[in-house]
Amino acid sequence: MTSPGRPRIAALDVLRGFALCEILLANIQLIANDGTAVVTQPMGDWDPWLGLPIFSLLFGIGFSLLLDSAANRAHRPRLALLRRLLVLLAIGLVHMLLWPGEILTKYAIVGLLVLLPSSWLPRWAVAGSSAALLTAAVIGGGGPLLIAGLFLLGSALVRYGVIEKIERSTRGPVLLGLAFAAGVASALWAQAGMRAVGATTYLSSMSTLADLLLAGVYVCVLLILLRTPLRPALQFVFAPLGRMALTNYLTATLLVLAATHLLGLPIGQSLTTAYLVAGAVLAAQWLFSTLWLRRYRQGPIEWLWRWATWARRSALRIPTG
């Protein structure tokens, strides 16, 4: 989702791939059970739904990067973005037939109602709206307001030039990560105090705040690690998944349903089976993504989405020779 003259931002691909893994771990038993809640989360006390806030933030970032690209490529750039969101809505509605808990439909609707209109606002208004929506979402315990706030936060980070520097900064992620970690500790301490005195009114708000701050910690830790010798390993593992995130998100549902209904694996009843199938799905997707990207510029669904966005077909195969 970058312009032709702008190199890909590898850190965003790594973050997207990491979030994709968390989302599969969070959803795999729910997908296998056709959306019915499970008693135990696949990752136990660690909440893998943290991948969704990261994914939401990245969606807002990608949208604004694409808006920059569209401004240089189209006479009516917002029309291209409108087509992009409408096609995403159509994909999400079809995907919902297989997995009622899918997120693409919500992303498209929130994008149409919040993200696209915000493109006419000055950046300070986008940042202020993000803060207001995130505050309201924390008080209300999450929901669409959280998605909208994170969308706008991602957009604001692009418009203030933060994303341009994301590959070059270490101090910023370190300081932010420490602040987020302190916030998580404070939120958990507050939760413990509320439970001790039986004050449950704001427990949901504290839980949402802690999850949001913990997602920020994960993002900062990954950005810091990308500035170390671990960068090649992180890119090797997560970037192929992240570059084909939409394709992998959709095919994960098909693979999990096939393993459940065709192979009869007890994914919804067994945590061990859920772990093994999730690992097998991610391994297969990583291999497919790695091999595919050696010959093609984008994943197959990403390419079709790009075609719909610009209303013209772009080259898919990487030239050889």
XYZ file of C-alpha atoms in Angstrom:
321
model
C 0.000 0.000 0.000
C 2.838 2.338 -0.877
C 3.360 4.433 -3.917
C 5.454 3.169 -6.833
C 8.362 5.475 -5.947
C 8.360 4.656 -2.244
C 10.075 1.512 -0.969
C 8.053 -0.817 1.223
C 8.318 -0.156 4.932
C 9.540 -3.512 6.184
C 8.594 -2.787 9.794
C 4.925 -2.536 8.804
C 5.085 -5.902 7.041
C 6.638 -7.487 10.135
C 4.021 -5.959 12.442
C 1.225 -7.047 10.106
C 2.547 -10.619 9.964
C 2.908 -10.751 13.740
C -0.649 -9.485 14.230
C -1.935 -12.031 11.723
C -0.442 -14.853 13.795
C -2.072 -13.548 16.966
C -5.439 -13.180 15.258
C -5.391 -16.796 14.070
C -4.525 -18.013 17.569
C -7.402 -15.940 18.951
C -9.956 -17.075 16.404
C -9.105 -20.658 15.577
C -11.394 -22.336 18.108
C -14.194 -19.859 17.402
C -13.919 -20.552 13.657
C -13.950 -24.290 14.285
C -17.046 -23.929 16.500
C -18.852 -21.711 13.955
C -18.543 -18.661 16.164
C -19.708 -20.314 19.389
C -17.777 -19.081 22.402
C -15.219 -21.389 23.961
C -14.598 -21.792 27.669
C -10.827 -21.399 27.487
C -8.894 -19.059 25.220
C -6.311 -20.835 23.039
C -3.466 -18.905 24.641
C -4.734 -19.115 28.227
C -4.225 -15.943 30.271
C -2.318 -14.259 27.434
C -4.896 -12.458 25.312
C -4.107 -12.967 21.608
C -6.956 -10.611 20.645
C -4.200 -8.004 21.015
C -3.514 -8.663 17.339
C -6.731 -6.828 16.427
C -5.676 -3.423 17.847
C -2.355 -3.735 16.029
C -4.123 -4.676 12.807
C -6.528 -1.742 13.207
C -3.662 0.693 13.682
C -1.913 -0.696 10.603
C -5.110 -0.379 8.564
C -5.251 3.334 9.330
C -1.584 3.692 8.434
C -2.058 1.828 5.154
C -5.086 3.925 4.250
C -3.205 7.208 4.626
C -0.160 5.888 2.765
C -2.485 4.880 -0.058
C -4.138 8.300 -0.003
C -0.715 9.857 -0.560
C -0.171 7.493 -3.472
C -3.635 8.152 -4.915
C -3.079 11.915 -4.803
C -0.193 11.461 -7.247
C -1.889 8.862 -9.456
C -5.567 9.768 -9.781
C -7.609 12.879 -10.515
C -10.142 11.830 -7.863
C -8.055 10.010 -5.255
C -10.863 9.583 -2.732
C -12.954 7.806 -5.351
C -10.228 5.153 -5.529
C -10.300 4.815 -1.757
C -14.095 4.590 -1.797
C -13.883 1.711 -4.292
C -11.273 0.050 -2.107
C -13.471 0.148 0.977
C -16.576 -1.002 -0.923
C -14.702 -3.991 -2.350
C -13.409 -4.796 1.139
C -17.003 -4.682 2.374
C -18.041 -7.143 -0.344
C -15.150 -9.478 0.542
C -16.080 -9.257 4.199
C -19.747 -10.058 3.565
C -18.793 -13.171 1.605
C -16.270 -14.158 4.279
C -18.961 -13.700 6.944
C -20.855 -16.630 5.435
C -17.962 -18.843 6.532
C -16.912 -17.033 9.715
C -19.491 -14.766 11.400
C -16.833 -13.179 13.611
C -14.683 -11.888 10.747
C -13.416 -8.311 10.991
C -13.249 -7.073 7.389
C -16.895 -6.008 7.275
C -16.466 -3.844 10.375
C -13.239 -2.387 8.970
C -14.959 -1.429 5.716
C -17.964 0.160 7.440
C -15.857 2.100 9.951
C -13.562 3.120 7.110
C -16.484 4.472 5.099
C -18.021 6.296 8.068
C -14.877 7.584 9.778
C -11.619 7.069 7.903
C -12.639 8.326 4.463
C -14.380 11.505 5.756
C -11.360 12.216 7.984
C -9.197 12.600 4.870
C -10.701 16.091 4.449
C -9.766 17.111 8.004
C -6.493 18.780 9.051
C -4.100 16.459 10.797
C -4.597 18.064 14.221
C -8.321 17.333 13.973
C -7.609 13.709 13.035
C -5.288 13.323 16.027
C -7.810 14.973 18.355
C -10.658 12.828 17.057
C -8.526 9.728 17.575
C -7.877 10.663 21.207
C -11.573 11.340 21.812
C -12.703 8.075 20.211
C -10.093 6.000 22.033
C -11.109 7.574 25.344
C -14.769 6.826 24.658
C -13.864 3.271 23.596
C -11.940 2.614 26.806
C -14.826 3.914 28.908
C -17.279 1.819 26.898
C -15.155 -1.327 26.923
C -14.038 -1.392 23.270
C -16.196 -2.021 20.201
C -16.354 -0.096 16.904
C -15.209 3.121 18.601
C -11.896 1.429 19.381
C -11.464 0.454 15.725
C -12.317 4.004 14.623
C -9.913 5.547 17.120
C -7.060 3.282 16.056
C -7.792 3.939 12.371
C -7.485 7.667 12.988
C -4.382 7.202 15.146
C -2.691 5.340 12.296
C -3.722 8.055 9.858
C -2.390 10.770 12.168
C 0.962 8.986 12.529
C 1.357 9.067 8.747
C 0.297 12.691 8.416
C 2.682 13.825 11.158
C 5.595 12.018 9.472
C 6.103 9.428 12.225
C 5.827 6.448 9.897
C 8.521 7.852 7.590
C 10.953 7.641 10.520
C 9.787 4.306 11.910
C 12.724 2.402 10.397
C 15.294 4.870 11.725
C 14.196 5.454 15.316
C 15.170 3.493 18.406
C 14.798 6.051 21.152
C 11.144 6.726 20.390
C 9.992 3.082 20.653
C 12.080 2.599 23.820
C 10.526 5.594 25.586
C 7.020 4.785 24.373
C 7.413 1.127 25.281
C 8.452 2.020 28.827
C 5.513 4.418 29.136
C 3.086 1.788 27.826
C 4.528 -0.850 30.174
C 4.085 1.495 33.139
C 0.519 2.107 31.989
C -0.171 -1.641 31.802
C 1.187 -2.139 35.318
C -0.953 0.739 36.611
C -4.095 -0.579 34.905
C -3.559 -4.092 36.283
C -2.919 -2.664 39.766
C -6.140 -0.666 39.508
C -8.028 -3.787 38.398
C -6.714 -5.755 41.360
C -7.765 -2.975 43.713
C -11.262 -2.853 42.225
C -11.712 -6.597 42.590
C -10.474 -6.464 46.187
C -13.187 -3.998 47.189
C -15.862 -5.449 44.910
C -16.016 -2.380 42.659
C -16.734 -3.966 39.261
C -18.183 -0.926 37.474
C -14.966 0.050 35.708
C -13.320 -3.364 35.375
C -14.210 -3.588 31.683
C -12.695 -0.158 31.046
C -9.488 -1.071 32.872
C -9.261 -4.327 30.929
C -9.678 -2.521 27.597
C -7.068 0.050 28.600
C -4.614 -2.644 29.695
C -5.089 -4.564 26.430
C -4.598 -1.415 24.364
C -1.429 -0.447 26.226
C -0.102 -4.011 26.034
C -0.604 -3.977 22.261
C 1.476 -0.790 22.257
C 4.202 -2.577 24.219
C 4.298 -5.388 21.635
C 4.572 -2.897 18.789
C 7.400 -1.022 20.489
C 9.300 -4.214 21.350
C 9.115 -5.396 17.741
C 10.279 -2.012 16.460
C 13.212 -2.108 18.893
C 14.145 -5.659 17.877
C 14.082 -4.577 14.231
C 16.962 -2.234 15.088
C 19.070 -5.164 16.323
C 20.788 -8.112 14.600
C 17.464 -9.976 14.938
C 15.998 -7.887 12.119
C 16.754 -10.390 9.307
C 15.174 -13.241 11.286
C 12.048 -11.213 12.085
C 11.678 -10.171 8.460
C 12.215 -13.754 7.306
C 9.487 -15.092 9.611
C 6.832 -12.363 9.584
C 7.241 -10.200 6.464
C 5.956 -12.788 3.911
C 2.829 -13.317 6.024
C 2.375 -9.570 6.401
C 2.792 -8.765 2.727
C -0.041 -11.177 1.923
C -2.113 -10.479 5.036
C -5.508 -10.321 3.304
C -4.918 -13.535 1.353
C -3.667 -15.292 4.473
C -6.493 -13.998 6.675
C -9.107 -15.367 4.278
C -7.414 -18.675 3.525
C -6.876 -19.344 7.236
C -10.651 -19.604 7.622
C -10.879 -22.095 4.761
C -8.029 -24.192 6.130
C -9.407 -24.276 9.683
C -12.903 -25.212 8.455
C -11.429 -27.910 6.213
C -9.439 -29.339 9.116
C -12.560 -29.329 11.289
C -15.267 -30.558 8.946
C -13.353 -32.583 6.366
C -10.587 -34.076 8.509
C -12.688 -34.161 11.672
C -9.992 -32.649 13.899
C -11.334 -31.573 17.339
C -9.972 -28.023 17.128
C -12.858 -26.512 19.069
C -12.553 -28.997 21.925
C -8.799 -29.499 22.258
C -6.290 -26.739 22.948
C -3.441 -28.999 21.852
C -5.138 -29.639 18.511
C -5.828 -25.907 18.142
C -2.128 -25.150 18.707
C -0.996 -27.782 16.222
C -3.457 -26.780 13.506
C -2.664 -23.077 13.953
C 1.033 -23.868 13.622
C 0.424 -25.999 10.530
C -1.742 -23.308 8.912
C 0.804 -20.570 9.569
C 3.669 -22.741 8.344
C 1.799 -23.552 5.130
C 0.889 -19.911 4.612
C 4.456 -18.784 5.253
C 5.799 -21.270 2.699
C 3.178 -20.331 0.124
C 3.713 -16.598 0.699
C 7.488 -16.896 0.455
C 7.377 -18.878 -2.787
C 4.619 -16.718 -4.291
C 6.430 -13.439 -3.592
C 9.532 -14.684 -5.399
C 7.584 -14.490 -8.671
C 4.784 -12.037 -7.996
C 4.584 -8.504 -6.647
C 1.553 -9.093 -4.410
C -0.651 -11.831 -3.035
C -3.529 -12.930 -5.298
C -6.292 -11.270 -3.246
C -4.171 -8.159 -2.727
C -3.681 -7.926 -6.493
C -7.426 -8.178 -7.166
C -8.078 -5.589 -4.467
C -5.536 -3.274 -6.069
C -7.182 -3.803 -9.474
C -10.544 -2.783 -8.025
C -9.014 0.212 -6.244
C -7.439 1.768 -9.333
C -10.005 0.380 -11.815
C -7.177 -0.939 -13.960
C -5.085 -4.071 -13.938
C -1.476 -3.787 -12.851
C 1.374 -6.174 -13.577
C 1.456 -9.064 -11.128
C 4.490 -11.104 -12.186
C 7.963 -9.810 -11.358
C 9.998 -9.442 -14.577
C 12.779 -11.992 -14.934
C 16.111 -11.645 -16.621
